[in-house]
PDB file of C-alpha atoms in Angstrom:
ATOM      1  CA  ASN A   1      -0.816  -2.774 -16.018  1.00 60.00           C
ATOM      2  CA  SER A   2       2.507  -3.812 -14.679  1.00 66.00           C
ATOM      3  CA  VAL A   3       1.804  -0.569 -11.759  1.00 65.00           C
ATOM      4  CA  ARG A   4      -1.589  -1.581 -11.149  1.00 65.00           C
ATOM      5  CA  ASP A   5      -0.508  -5.598 -10.929  1.00 70.00           C
ATOM      6  CA  GLY A   6       2.144  -4.088  -8.645  1.00 68.00           C
ATOM      7  CA  LEU A   7       0.049  -2.200  -6.428  1.00 67.00           C
ATOM      8  CA  THR A   8      -1.689  -5.472  -6.039  1.00 68.00           C
ATOM      9  CA  CYS A   9       0.978  -7.464  -5.267  1.00 71.00           C
ATOM     10  CA  ALA A  10       1.589  -4.755  -2.539  1.00 72.00           C
ATOM     11  CA  ILE A  11      -1.767  -5.199  -0.896  1.00 69.00           C
ATOM     12  CA  VAL A  12      -1.812  -9.101  -1.013  1.00 70.00           C
ATOM     13  CA  GLU A  13       1.626  -8.669   0.567  1.00 71.00           C
ATOM     14  CA  LEU A  14       0.855  -6.071   3.606  1.00 70.00           C
ATOM     15  CA  VAL A  15      -2.255  -7.610   4.322  1.00 69.00           C
ATOM     16  CA  PHE A  16      -2.363 -11.195   4.076  1.00 70.00           C
ATOM     17  CA  ALA A  17       0.990 -12.092   4.033  1.00 71.00           C
ATOM     18  CA  ARG A  18       2.279  -9.146   6.025  1.00 77.00           C
ATOM     19  CA  ASP A  19       5.642  -9.722   4.314  1.00 81.00           C
ATOM     20  CA  ILE A  20       7.117  -6.102   4.201  1.00 84.00           C
ATOM     21  CA  GLY A  21      10.074  -7.465   2.545  1.00 83.00           C
ATOM     22  CA  ALA A  22       8.481  -7.966  -0.337  1.00 82.00           C
ATOM     23  CA  VAL A  23       6.866  -4.744  -0.805  1.00 82.00           C
ATOM     24  CA  ALA A  24      10.190  -3.433  -0.505  1.00 83.00           C
ATOM     25  CA  ASP A  25      11.085  -6.086  -3.747  1.00 82.00           C
ATOM     26  CA  LEU A  26       7.938  -4.616  -5.664  1.00 82.00           C
ATOM     27  CA  PHE A  27       9.002  -1.167  -4.900  1.00 82.00           C
ATOM     28  CA  GLY A  28      12.371  -2.138  -7.112  1.00 82.00           C
ATOM     29  CA  GLU A  29      10.639  -4.305  -9.454  1.00 80.00           C
ATOM     30  CA  LEU A  30       8.558  -1.365 -10.573  1.00 79.00           C
ATOM     31  CA  GLN A  31      11.380   1.039 -10.426  1.00 81.00           C
ATOM     32  CA  LEU A  32      10.139   3.067  -8.102  1.00 84.00           C
ATOM     33  CA  LEU A  33      13.240   2.835  -6.057  1.00 89.00           C
ATOM     34  CA  PRO A  34      16.677   4.217  -7.126  1.00 90.00           C
ATOM     35  CA  ASP A  35      19.628   1.635  -7.415  1.00 88.00           C
ATOM     36  CA  SER A  36      21.145   3.532  -4.731  1.00 90.00           C
ATOM     37  CA  VAL A  37      18.224   2.289  -1.874  1.00 90.00           C
ATOM     38  CA  LEU A  38      17.897  -0.954  -4.093  1.00 87.00           C
ATOM     39  CA  ASN A  39      21.871  -2.308  -3.769  1.00 90.00           C
ATOM     40  CA  ASP A  40      22.668  -0.744  -0.940  1.00 94.00           C
ATOM     41  CA  PRO A  41      22.060  -3.446   2.314  1.00 93.00           C
ATOM     42  CA  ALA A  42      21.938  -0.265   5.099  1.00 95.00           C
ATOM     43  CA  GLU A  43      19.586   1.626   2.811  1.00 94.00           C
ATOM     44  CA  ARG A  44      17.470  -1.087   1.799  1.00 90.00           C
ATOM     45  CA  LEU A  45      17.445  -2.320   5.877  1.00 92.00           C
ATOM     46  CA  ALA A  46      16.119   0.938   6.360  1.00 94.00           C
ATOM     47  CA  LEU A  47      13.340   1.124   3.556  1.00 92.00           C
ATOM     48  CA  THR A  48      12.439  -2.128   4.840  1.00 90.00           C
ATOM     49  CA  GLU A  49      12.143  -0.621   8.564  1.00 92.00           C
ATOM     50  CA  ALA A  50      10.375   2.382   7.323  1.00 92.00           C
ATOM     51  CA  LEU A  51       7.744   0.223   5.791  1.00 89.00           C
ATOM     52  CA  ASP A  52       7.414  -1.744   8.811  1.00 89.00           C
ATOM     53  CA  GLU A  53       6.394   1.600  10.677  1.00 90.00           C
ATOM     54  CA  ILE A  54       4.389   2.672   8.240  1.00 88.00           C
ATOM     55  CA  SER A  55       2.276  -0.473   7.544  1.00 86.00           C
ATOM     56  CA  LYS A  56       1.686  -0.342  11.500  1.00 86.00           C
ATOM     57  CA  LYS A  57       0.272   3.409  11.706  1.00 87.00           C
ATOM     58  CA  VAL A  58      -1.618   2.839   8.105  1.00 85.00           C
ATOM     59  CA  LEU A  59      -3.406  -1.020   8.710  1.00 83.00           C
ATOM     60  CA  VAL A  60      -5.036  -1.553  11.521  1.00 83.00           C
ATOM     61  CA  PHE A  61      -5.750  -5.529  11.837  1.00 80.00           C
ATOM     62  CA  PRO A  62      -8.846  -6.966  13.561  1.00 77.00           C
ATOM     63  CA  GLY A  63      -8.250  -8.337  16.508  1.00 77.00           C
ATOM     64  CA  PRO A  64      -7.910 -12.508  17.580  1.00 75.00           C
ATOM     65  CA  SER A  65     -11.678 -12.409  17.973  1.00 73.00           C
ATOM     66  CA  ASP A  66     -12.355 -11.501  14.361  1.00 70.00           C
ATOM     67  CA  PRO A  67      -9.925 -12.900  12.032  1.00 59.00           C
ATOM     68  CA  GLY A  68     -12.457 -12.754   9.034  1.00 65.00           C
ATOM     69  CA  ARG A  69     -12.134  -9.524   8.770  1.00 75.00           C
ATOM     70  CA  VAL A  70     -10.331  -7.099   6.374  1.00 78.00           C
ATOM     71  CA  PRO A  71      -8.214  -4.888   8.024  1.00 82.00           C
ATOM     72  CA  VAL A  72      -8.906  -1.139   7.664  1.00 82.00           C
ATOM     73  CA  LEU A  73      -6.710   1.450   5.745  1.00 81.00           C
ATOM     74  CA  ARG A  74      -5.886   4.890   7.577  1.00 82.00           C
ATOM     75  CA  PHE A  75      -5.692   6.278   4.200  1.00 77.00           C
ATOM     76  CA  ASP A  76      -5.083   9.952   6.129  1.00 75.00           C
ATOM     77  CA  ASN A  77      -1.899   8.325   7.303  1.00 82.00           C
ATOM     78  CA  LEU A  78      -1.138   6.607   4.133  1.00 81.00           C
ATOM     79  CA  LEU A  79      -0.650   9.877   2.115  1.00 80.00           C
ATOM     80  CA  SER A  80       1.621  11.595   4.192  1.00 84.00           C
ATOM     81  CA  ALA A  81       3.745   8.324   4.878  1.00 86.00           C
ATOM     82  CA  LEU A  82       4.037   7.992   0.954  1.00 83.00           C
ATOM     83  CA  PHE A  83       5.466  11.599   1.308  1.00 85.00           C
ATOM     84  CA  GLN A  84       8.001  10.754   3.930  1.00 87.00           C
ATOM     85  CA  LEU A  85       9.680   7.688   1.070  1.00 88.00           C
ATOM     86  CA  VAL A  86      10.005  10.122  -1.262  1.00 88.00           C
ATOM     87  CA  THR A  87      11.733  12.369   0.786  1.00 89.00           C
ATOM     88  CA  ARG A  88      14.073   9.728   2.513  1.00 92.00           C
ATOM     89  CA  PHE A  89      14.454   7.120  -0.216  1.00 93.00           C
ATOM     90  CA  LYS A  90      13.709   9.197  -3.576  1.00 90.00           C
ATOM     91  CA  LEU A  91      10.713   7.036  -3.748  1.00 87.00           C
ATOM     92  CA  THR A  92       9.061   7.864  -7.460  1.00 86.00           C
ATOM     93  CA  LEU A  93       5.363   8.273  -7.882  1.00 80.00           C
ATOM     94  CA  PRO A  94       3.961   8.457 -11.471  1.00 78.00           C
ATOM     95  CA  PRO A  95       1.854  11.670 -11.646  1.00 79.00           C
ATOM     96  CA  TYR A  96      -1.332   9.690 -11.939  1.00 75.00           C
ATOM     97  CA  PHE A  97      -0.697   7.474  -8.921  1.00 76.00           C
ATOM     98  CA  LEU A  98      -0.457  10.733  -7.236  1.00 76.00           C
ATOM     99  CA  ASN A  99      -3.991  12.114  -8.779  1.00 82.00           C
ATOM    100  CA  ASN A 100      -5.648   8.874  -8.113  1.00 79.00           C
ATOM    101  CA  ALA A 101      -4.932   9.072  -4.559  1.00 79.00           C
ATOM    102  CA  ARG A 102      -5.985  12.483  -3.637  1.00 82.00           C
ATOM    103  CA  ALA A 103      -9.106  11.859  -5.337  1.00 86.00           C
ATOM    104  CA  LEU A 104      -9.340   8.245  -3.488  1.00 83.00           C
ATOM    105  CA  ALA A 105      -8.658  10.429  -0.084  1.00 84.00           C
ATOM    106  CA  THR A 106     -11.975  12.695  -0.770  1.00 88.00           C
ATOM    107  CA  LEU A 107     -13.995  10.065  -2.099  1.00 88.00           C
ATOM    108  CA  GLU A 108     -12.906   8.114   1.122  1.00 86.00           C
ATOM    109  CA  GLY A 109     -13.563  11.434   3.211  1.00 88.00           C
ATOM    110  CA  ILE A 110     -17.065  11.634   1.625  1.00 93.00           C
ATOM    111  CA  ALA A 111     -17.739   7.858   2.199  1.00 91.00           C
ATOM    112  CA  LYS A 112     -16.864   7.756   5.944  1.00 90.00           C
ATOM    113  CA  ARG A 113     -18.740  10.950   7.025  1.00 94.00           C
ATOM    114  CA  LEU A 114     -22.283   8.885   5.186  1.00 95.00           C
ATOM    115  CA  ASP A 115     -21.040   5.871   7.057  1.00 94.00           C
ATOM    116  CA  PRO A 116     -18.136   5.889   9.551  1.00 91.00           C
ATOM    117  CA  SER A 117     -17.315   2.406   9.261  1.00 88.00           C
ATOM    118  CA  PHE A 118     -16.610   2.640   5.415  1.00 89.00           C
ATOM    119  CA  ASN A 119     -13.582   0.548   4.840  1.00 87.00           C
ATOM    120  CA  VAL A 120     -11.675   1.156   1.566  1.00 84.00           C
ATOM    121  CA  LEU A 121      -9.779  -2.229   1.781  1.00 81.00           C
ATOM    122  CA  GLN A 122     -13.339  -3.906   2.000  1.00 83.00           C
ATOM    123  CA  VAL A 123     -14.230  -2.524  -1.374  1.00 84.00           C
ATOM    124  CA  VAL A 124     -10.398  -2.879  -3.062  1.00 79.00           C
ATOM    125  CA  TYR A 125     -11.126  -6.804  -1.762  1.00 78.00           C
ATOM    126  CA  PRO A 126     -13.210  -8.186  -4.438  1.00 79.00           C
ATOM    127  CA  PHE A 127     -10.711  -6.497  -6.906  1.00 78.00           C
ATOM    128  CA  VAL A 128      -7.358  -7.724  -5.454  1.00 73.00           C
ATOM    129  CA  LEU A 129      -9.155 -11.315  -5.201  1.00 74.00           C
ATOM    130  CA  ASP A 130     -10.221 -11.203  -8.561  1.00 79.00           C
ATOM    131  CA  ARG A 131      -6.785 -10.086 -10.036  1.00 73.00           C
ATOM    132  CA  LEU A 132      -4.877 -12.734  -8.381  1.00 70.00           C
ATOM    133  CA  LEU A 133      -7.326 -15.596  -9.485  1.00 75.00           C
ATOM    134  CA  ARG A 134      -6.915 -13.750 -13.571  1.00 77.00           C
ATOM    135  CA  ASN A 135      -3.192 -13.396 -12.987  1.00 68.00           C
ATOM    136  CA  PRO A 136      -1.532 -15.171  -9.652  1.00 59.00           C
ATOM    137  CA  SER A 137       2.006 -14.749 -10.843  1.00 60.00           C
TER     138      SER A 137
END
């Protein structure tokens, strides 16, 4: 549950608050990063900068004329970006996370073939809101 809640918080921090530092904190709280990264200010800064660059490649935010829309997640870019973090910062991803990510990538590919405007974050959005309302901490 803590990993699921942490990932829910990461989505909220990225999508709604655009707070990259908070996402880095969540990775630490979930023990996905070694102490050598978390406790070294230079490594911590490099992680935050890497996450910022990744968010620019992975999330496409709507323009100012459509502020109420959920951003589009470029899932194909997300997986390659996560593997860069694994290599550079020794990010630990639980095996079930990788299995779920592969399954989601496949399902998203199928959905996009059927509906090119499909947006996985649009589908996940109600779940995230429900989790936040049930457990706002």
